[in-house]
Amino acid sequence: MKIAFYGSSLVSAYWNGAATYYRGLLRALADKDYDITFYEPDVYDRQKNRDIEAPEWCKVVVYEGTVEALKSVAAKAGEADVVVKASGVGFEDDLLLEEVLRAARPSALKIFWDVDAPATLAELRAAPDHPMRRALSAIDLVLTYGGGDPVVNAYRALGARDCIPIYNALDPMTHHPVGPDARFTADLGFLGNRLPDREARVEHFFLEPANRLQSGSFLLGGSGWQDKPMAPNVDYIGHVSTRDHNAFNVTPKAVLNISRESMAENGFSPATRVFEAAGAGACLITDFWEGIDLFLRPEEEVLVARDGQDVADILAGLTTERAQVMGQKALTRVLADHTYASRAVTVDAIFRTHAARQMEAAE
């Protein structure tokens, strides 16, 4: 089957947290003989900051950030059996969805793939005349990369025919144990871009513990933090390329996951960072969110903090030996239960079920 996938970027993770998710899942689907073309706009300097070249398992079409170019690539949806419009493409999203749905064949499976359901749902609730509300009647299925029952029920209430979470996972080919790198030596590392609904939580879960533990060393990676006040024991290193993520994860004694506020409120939304860190064998500390125990066992495979004081207390009592044991247990768990290959089995079943239904309807 042919898939036309319209997303933010496959080749650049620059201000694009969905890149790892797209790569892992689409690579696993390609292994199941799907013919995939990924369409991405040349916006936000992503093409100037590529961290991979177009892979063999997926054709990548980069188009200019113009309406004319958008309409040209949207017309290609008519050649596909499965048409996917992701959220947060970054250029004229509403128009892109409209054009893609117009071009898709009636028999094609038409999917809206939401990589930030809390943000999308907040927009829809605030705008009764939002174009996405009208489009739901023409969309066969909403897939999300997290959210659990709260997101599923919200989409169904808005008129979606169905909504199924396809959670983040691990791609063992890209995220795996490596040797330590002295550049990333620290007691606690955190990697994340500065975003409005994450900043307060970074202050609470990372910067405040750094203030409390002046004898500890803290490492902050990600874009946008250069003018943020922070304690002298915090080393800010800016954007960290995906090629260095494994070393960033395994070198500190522990690494921290901090969910964006909207993700934490919805729960059941493990960030890609959770699986990247676990896949590298890192000792992971995460902020609390409902549903964490579905993915990793607290106190055995992951350490859970409800506030900054918890983070400080965990670090104060964490030995190198325990950190290493927890990292190995987390690695074993995600390799067994949470790879993109296993997620692709679910997605493949969804696609083939729809194809069978379409054939029955045509007979």
Short mmCIF file of C-alpha atoms in Angstrom, two decimals:
data_model
loop_
_atom_site.label_atom_id
_atom_site.label_comp_id
_atom_site.label_asym_id
_atom_site.label_seq_id
_atom_site.Cartn_x
_atom_site.Cartn_y
_atom_site.Cartn_z
CA MET A 1 0.00 0.00 0.00
CA LYS A 2 1.07 3.55 -0.71
CA ILE A 3 1.11 6.11 2.09
CA ALA A 4 1.18 9.87 1.54
CA PHE A 5 2.23 11.42 4.85
CA TYR A 6 2.08 15.19 5.37
CA GLY A 7 4.06 16.22 8.47
CA SER A 8 6.40 18.80 9.94
CA SER A 9 9.72 17.16 9.06
CA LEU A 10 11.25 13.72 8.81
CA VAL A 11 14.81 14.85 8.14
CA SER A 12 15.13 17.58 10.76
CA ALA A 13 14.52 17.45 14.50
CA TYR A 14 15.15 21.20 14.78
CA TRP A 15 12.21 22.62 16.78
CA ASN A 16 10.43 19.44 15.76
CA GLY A 17 9.89 16.98 18.59
CA ALA A 18 7.83 14.66 16.38
CA ALA A 19 10.81 13.72 14.19
CA THR A 20 11.85 10.70 16.25
CA TYR A 21 8.27 9.43 16.34
CA TYR A 22 7.86 9.78 12.58
CA ARG A 23 11.18 8.09 11.85
CA GLY A 24 10.68 5.11 14.11
CA LEU A 25 7.11 4.40 13.09
CA LEU A 26 7.50 4.97 9.37
CA ARG A 27 10.68 2.90 9.22
CA ALA A 28 8.82 0.03 10.90
CA LEU A 29 5.93 0.38 8.44
CA ALA A 30 8.39 0.39 5.54
CA ASP A 31 9.68 -2.93 6.85
CA LYS A 32 6.14 -4.20 6.30
CA ASP A 33 6.40 -3.23 2.62
CA TYR A 34 4.54 0.06 2.71
CA ASP A 35 5.58 2.53 0.01
CA ILE A 36 5.84 5.85 1.90
CA THR A 37 6.28 9.43 0.74
CA PHE A 38 6.73 12.11 3.39
CA TYR A 39 5.84 15.69 2.41
CA GLU A 40 7.33 18.49 4.52
CA PRO A 41 7.47 22.27 4.08
CA ASP A 42 10.70 24.24 4.03
CA VAL A 43 9.95 26.43 7.08
CA TYR A 44 11.51 27.32 10.45
CA ASP A 45 15.04 26.72 9.12
CA ARG A 46 14.56 22.98 9.48
CA GLN A 47 16.18 22.20 6.15
CA LYS A 48 19.24 24.21 7.19
CA ASN A 49 19.45 22.09 10.33
CA ARG A 50 18.94 18.58 8.99
CA ASP A 51 20.26 15.83 11.22
CA ILE A 52 19.62 13.01 8.75
CA GLU A 53 19.44 12.75 4.99
CA ALA A 54 16.41 11.32 3.24
CA PRO A 55 16.35 7.61 4.17
CA GLU A 56 16.14 4.69 1.78
CA TRP A 57 12.92 3.47 3.37
CA CYS A 58 10.93 6.64 2.70
CA LYS A 59 10.82 9.17 -0.11
CA VAL A 60 11.00 12.74 1.24
CA VAL A 61 9.51 15.63 -0.73
CA VAL A 62 10.41 19.10 0.56
CA TYR A 63 8.18 21.87 -0.73
CA GLU A 64 8.40 25.64 -0.48
CA GLY A 65 6.38 27.41 2.15
CA THR A 66 3.93 28.85 -0.38
CA VAL A 67 0.27 28.17 -1.07
CA GLU A 68 1.05 27.21 -4.64
CA ALA A 69 3.60 24.58 -3.55
CA LEU A 70 1.26 23.31 -0.86
CA LYS A 71 -1.54 22.72 -3.37
CA SER A 72 0.86 20.96 -5.71
CA VAL A 73 1.99 18.40 -3.13
CA ALA A 74 -1.51 18.02 -1.69
CA ALA A 75 -2.70 16.85 -5.11
CA LYS A 76 -0.36 13.87 -4.74
CA ALA A 77 -2.68 12.50 -2.07
CA GLY A 78 -4.81 11.19 -4.92
CA GLU A 79 -2.14 8.58 -5.69
CA ALA A 80 -2.13 7.02 -2.21
CA ASP A 81 -4.07 4.24 -0.51
CA VAL A 82 -3.50 5.82 2.91
CA VAL A 83 -3.45 9.59 3.30
CA VAL A 84 -2.13 11.07 6.56
CA LYS A 85 -2.25 14.72 7.56
CA ALA A 86 -0.37 15.24 10.83
CA SER A 87 -0.95 18.08 13.24
CA GLY A 88 1.56 20.91 13.53
CA VAL A 89 2.97 20.77 10.00
CA GLY A 90 3.84 24.42 10.41
CA PHE A 91 2.55 26.07 7.23
CA GLU A 92 -1.14 26.66 6.47
CA ASP A 93 -2.25 23.54 8.33
CA ASP A 94 -5.97 24.10 7.83
CA LEU A 95 -5.57 24.69 4.10
CA LEU A 96 -3.31 21.65 3.78
CA LEU A 97 -5.91 19.43 5.45
CA GLU A 98 -8.63 20.79 3.17
CA GLU A 99 -6.58 20.25 0.02
CA VAL A 100 -5.41 16.78 1.00
CA LEU A 101 -8.94 15.62 1.77
CA ARG A 102 -10.15 17.06 -1.53
CA ALA A 103 -7.46 15.19 -3.48
CA ALA A 104 -7.72 11.82 -1.72
CA ARG A 105 -9.57 9.03 -3.48
CA PRO A 106 -12.92 8.02 -1.93
CA SER A 107 -11.49 4.54 -1.26
CA ALA A 108 -8.37 5.83 0.48
CA LEU A 109 -8.03 5.68 4.25
CA LYS A 110 -7.97 9.31 5.41
CA ILE A 111 -6.23 9.89 8.75
CA PHE A 112 -5.58 12.89 10.94
CA TRP A 113 -2.53 12.00 13.02
CA ASP A 114 -2.36 14.24 16.06
CA VAL A 115 1.11 14.53 17.61
CA ASP A 116 -0.08 17.13 20.12
CA ALA A 117 -3.66 16.21 21.01
CA PRO A 118 -3.93 18.45 24.12
CA ALA A 119 -3.05 21.53 22.07
CA THR A 120 -5.32 20.58 19.18
CA LEU A 121 -8.27 19.83 21.44
CA ALA A 122 -7.79 23.12 23.29
CA GLU A 123 -8.01 24.93 19.94
CA LEU A 124 -11.15 23.05 18.95
CA ARG A 125 -12.88 23.73 22.25
CA ALA A 126 -12.10 27.43 21.96
CA ALA A 127 -13.35 27.75 18.38
CA PRO A 128 -16.73 26.15 17.53
CA ASP A 129 -16.20 27.14 13.87
CA HIS A 130 -12.69 25.68 13.65
CA PRO A 131 -12.04 24.10 10.20
CA MET A 132 -10.91 20.89 11.86
CA ARG A 133 -14.36 20.40 13.38
CA ARG A 134 -15.89 20.45 9.91
CA ALA A 135 -13.19 18.16 8.52
CA LEU A 136 -13.80 15.41 11.07
CA SER A 137 -16.80 14.15 9.12
CA ALA A 138 -14.54 13.49 6.10
CA ILE A 139 -11.78 11.83 8.14
CA ASP A 140 -11.94 8.08 8.63
CA LEU A 141 -9.78 7.92 11.73
CA VAL A 142 -7.89 10.05 14.21
CA LEU A 143 -4.62 8.58 15.49
CA THR A 144 -2.75 10.25 18.33
CA TYR A 145 0.66 9.68 19.83
CA GLY A 146 -0.76 9.73 23.33
CA GLY A 147 -3.61 10.76 25.55
CA GLY A 148 -5.49 7.61 26.53
CA ASP A 149 -9.21 7.71 27.27
CA PRO A 150 -9.39 11.49 27.92
CA VAL A 151 -8.22 12.24 24.37
CA VAL A 152 -10.18 9.40 22.75
CA ASN A 153 -13.43 10.49 24.41
CA ALA A 154 -12.81 14.14 23.56
CA TYR A 155 -12.33 13.40 19.87
CA ARG A 156 -15.39 11.16 19.72
CA ALA A 157 -17.45 13.89 21.40
CA LEU A 158 -16.34 16.31 18.68
CA GLY A 159 -17.56 13.96 15.97
CA ALA A 160 -14.58 11.78 15.12
CA ARG A 161 -15.59 8.35 13.86
CA ASP A 162 -12.89 6.82 16.00
CA CYS A 163 -9.67 7.76 17.78
CA ILE A 164 -6.85 5.36 18.61
CA PRO A 165 -3.61 6.22 20.47
CA ILE A 166 -0.41 5.00 18.85
CA TYR A 167 2.09 5.70 21.60
CA ASN A 168 5.67 6.79 21.29
CA ALA A 169 8.19 3.96 21.39
CA LEU A 170 11.83 3.00 20.89
CA ASP A 171 13.72 2.58 17.65
CA PRO A 172 16.66 0.37 18.73
CA MET A 173 18.51 1.20 15.52
CA THR A 174 18.87 4.85 16.51
CA HIS A 175 18.60 4.85 20.31
CA HIS A 176 20.75 2.33 22.13
CA PRO A 177 23.51 2.11 24.74
CA VAL A 178 26.82 3.80 23.93
CA GLY A 179 29.90 4.71 25.93
CA PRO A 180 29.91 7.83 28.14
CA ASP A 181 30.99 11.18 26.72
CA ALA A 182 32.82 13.61 29.00
CA ARG A 183 30.94 16.54 27.46
CA PHE A 184 27.77 15.33 29.16
CA THR A 185 29.09 14.46 32.60
CA ALA A 186 26.60 15.48 35.32
CA ASP A 187 24.50 14.17 38.18
CA LEU A 188 21.30 15.05 36.32
CA GLY A 189 20.70 15.91 32.69
CA PHE A 190 17.61 17.40 31.06
CA LEU A 191 17.09 17.83 27.32
CA GLY A 192 14.18 19.87 26.01
CA ASN A 193 13.42 23.04 24.08
CA ARG A 194 12.02 26.06 25.89
CA LEU A 195 8.26 26.05 25.33
CA PRO A 196 5.54 28.14 27.02
CA ASP A 197 3.68 25.24 28.63
CA ARG A 198 6.88 23.51 29.73
CA GLU A 199 8.95 26.37 31.14
CA ALA A 200 7.32 26.58 34.58
CA ARG A 201 7.66 22.83 35.01
CA VAL A 202 11.34 22.97 34.04
CA GLU A 203 11.83 25.62 36.70
CA HIS A 204 10.02 23.44 39.24
CA PHE A 205 11.49 20.03 38.43
CA PHE A 206 14.99 20.96 37.24
CA LEU A 207 16.17 24.47 38.10
CA GLU A 208 14.83 24.48 41.68
CA PRO A 209 16.50 21.12 42.57
CA ALA A 210 19.73 22.54 41.12
CA ASN A 211 19.43 25.44 43.54
CA ARG A 212 18.81 23.06 46.43
CA LEU A 213 21.73 20.76 45.59
CA GLN A 214 24.57 23.20 45.08
CA SER A 215 27.10 20.38 45.37
CA GLY A 216 25.48 18.55 42.45
CA SER A 217 26.12 19.09 38.75
CA PHE A 218 23.24 19.70 36.34
CA LEU A 219 23.27 19.65 32.54
CA LEU A 220 20.66 21.48 30.43
CA GLY A 221 20.36 20.89 26.69
CA GLY A 222 17.88 22.30 24.18
CA SER A 223 17.11 25.51 22.35
CA GLY A 224 15.94 28.80 23.82
CA TRP A 225 17.32 28.72 27.38
CA GLN A 226 20.29 31.06 26.85
CA ASP A 227 18.76 34.01 28.75
CA LYS A 228 17.12 31.93 31.50
CA PRO A 229 18.49 32.63 34.99
CA MET A 230 19.97 29.47 36.48
CA ALA A 231 22.27 28.39 39.28
CA PRO A 232 26.04 28.26 38.64
CA ASN A 233 26.00 24.46 38.93
CA VAL A 234 23.81 24.25 35.78
CA ASP A 235 25.78 23.86 32.56
CA TYR A 236 23.70 25.00 29.58
CA ILE A 237 24.95 23.54 26.29
CA GLY A 238 22.25 24.61 23.82
CA HIS A 239 20.85 22.47 21.02
CA VAL A 240 21.98 18.85 21.15
CA SER A 241 21.96 17.03 17.82
CA THR A 242 20.11 13.74 17.67
CA ARG A 243 23.43 12.04 16.90
CA ASP A 244 24.48 12.89 20.47
CA HIS A 245 21.27 11.93 22.28
CA ASN A 246 22.47 8.46 23.26
CA ALA A 247 25.62 9.83 24.87
CA PHE A 248 23.64 12.61 26.55
CA ASN A 249 21.32 9.99 28.05
CA VAL A 250 23.89 7.52 29.33
CA THR A 251 26.61 9.83 30.63
CA PRO A 252 24.88 11.61 33.57
CA LYS A 253 24.03 9.57 36.63
CA ALA A 254 20.35 10.16 35.77
CA VAL A 255 18.32 12.02 33.16
CA LEU A 256 15.05 13.83 33.67
CA ASN A 257 11.83 13.78 31.66
CA ILE A 258 9.55 16.78 32.15
CA SER A 259 6.18 16.65 30.41
CA ARG A 260 4.58 19.74 29.03
CA GLU A 261 1.76 20.86 31.29
CA SER A 262 -0.99 19.87 28.87
CA MET A 263 0.50 16.40 28.40
CA ALA A 264 0.83 15.86 32.13
CA GLU A 265 -2.79 16.92 32.70
CA ASN A 266 -4.11 14.47 30.11
CA GLY A 267 -1.83 11.65 31.22
CA PHE A 268 -1.07 8.53 29.18
CA SER A 269 1.32 10.63 27.07
CA PRO A 270 4.88 9.35 27.36
CA ALA A 271 7.26 11.66 25.52
CA THR A 272 9.71 10.30 22.97
CA ARG A 273 12.38 11.17 25.51
CA VAL A 274 11.09 8.47 27.88
CA PHE A 275 11.80 5.73 25.36
CA GLU A 276 14.97 7.29 24.00
CA ALA A 277 16.46 7.41 27.50
CA ALA A 278 15.31 3.93 28.44
CA GLY A 279 16.57 2.58 25.11
CA ALA A 280 20.03 3.93 25.87
CA GLY A 281 19.99 2.24 29.28
CA ALA A 282 19.73 5.51 31.20
CA CYS A 283 18.40 5.89 34.71
CA LEU A 284 15.28 7.96 34.11
CA ILE A 285 13.52 10.28 36.53
CA THR A 286 10.15 11.51 35.27
CA ASP A 287 7.56 13.93 36.55
CA PHE A 288 4.34 12.19 37.55
CA TRP A 289 1.55 11.70 35.05
CA GLU A 290 -1.37 9.30 35.06
CA GLY A 291 -0.58 6.08 33.21
CA ILE A 292 3.20 5.93 33.66
CA ASP A 293 2.87 2.43 35.11
CA LEU A 294 1.51 1.16 31.77
CA PHE A 295 4.92 1.80 30.22
CA LEU A 296 7.53 1.47 33.00
CA ARG A 297 7.31 0.16 36.56
CA PRO A 298 7.92 2.94 39.10
CA GLU A 299 10.84 2.33 41.48
CA GLU A 300 12.01 -0.62 39.36
CA GLU A 301 12.35 0.77 35.83
CA VAL A 302 11.74 4.49 36.37
CA LEU A 303 11.87 6.95 39.26
CA VAL A 304 8.83 9.22 39.61
CA ALA A 305 8.88 12.73 41.10
CA ARG A 306 5.77 14.73 41.98
CA ASP A 307 7.67 17.97 42.57
CA GLY A 308 11.13 19.53 42.66
CA GLN A 309 11.73 18.41 46.21
CA ASP A 310 11.18 14.81 45.10
CA VAL A 311 13.80 15.27 42.38
CA ALA A 312 16.29 16.63 44.90
CA ASP A 313 15.57 13.80 47.35
CA ILE A 314 15.89 11.14 44.64
CA LEU A 315 19.23 12.52 43.49
CA ALA A 316 20.55 12.82 47.04
CA GLY A 317 19.90 9.14 47.68
CA LEU A 318 20.71 7.73 44.21
CA THR A 319 23.86 5.65 44.01
CA THR A 320 25.67 4.99 40.77
CA GLU A 321 25.05 1.27 41.22
CA ARG A 322 21.28 1.67 41.60
CA ALA A 323 21.14 4.04 38.65
CA GLN A 324 22.88 1.49 36.44
CA VAL A 325 20.57 -1.33 37.54
CA MET A 326 17.46 0.75 36.88
CA GLY A 327 18.76 1.74 33.47
CA GLN A 328 19.29 -1.88 32.49
CA LYS A 329 15.81 -2.86 33.68
CA ALA A 330 14.26 -0.01 31.71
CA LEU A 331 16.18 -1.06 28.60
CA THR A 332 14.99 -4.65 28.93
CA ARG A 333 11.38 -3.52 29.32
CA VAL A 334 11.22 -1.19 26.35
CA LEU A 335 12.93 -3.69 24.07
CA ALA A 336 10.33 -6.27 25.07
CA ASP A 337 7.18 -4.14 24.99
CA HIS A 338 7.71 -0.71 23.49
CA THR A 339 9.46 -0.71 20.14
CA TYR A 340 8.18 0.95 16.99
CA ALA A 341 8.08 -2.50 15.41
CA SER A 342 5.39 -3.48 17.91
CA ARG A 343 3.51 -0.21 17.34
CA ALA A 344 3.66 -0.83 13.59
CA VAL A 345 1.86 -4.15 14.06
CA THR A 346 -1.10 -2.22 15.45
CA VAL A 347 -1.01 0.40 12.69
CA ASP A 348 -0.70 -2.24 9.98
CA ALA A 349 -3.75 -4.05 11.37
CA ILE A 350 -5.73 -0.78 11.30
CA PHE A 351 -4.77 -0.12 7.68
CA ARG A 352 -5.54 -3.64 6.50
CA THR A 353 -8.87 -3.77 8.33
CA HIS A 354 -9.95 -0.60 6.54
CA ALA A 355 -8.78 -1.96 3.17
CA ALA A 356 -10.82 -5.12 3.73
CA ARG A 357 -13.90 -3.08 4.58
CA GLN A 358 -13.49 -1.00 1.44
CA MET A 359 -13.28 -4.15 -0.71
CA GLU A 360 -16.41 -5.56 0.90
CA ALA A 361 -18.28 -2.32 0.30
CA ALA A 362 -17.26 -2.34 -3.37
CA GLU A 363 -18.55 -5.90 -3.97
#
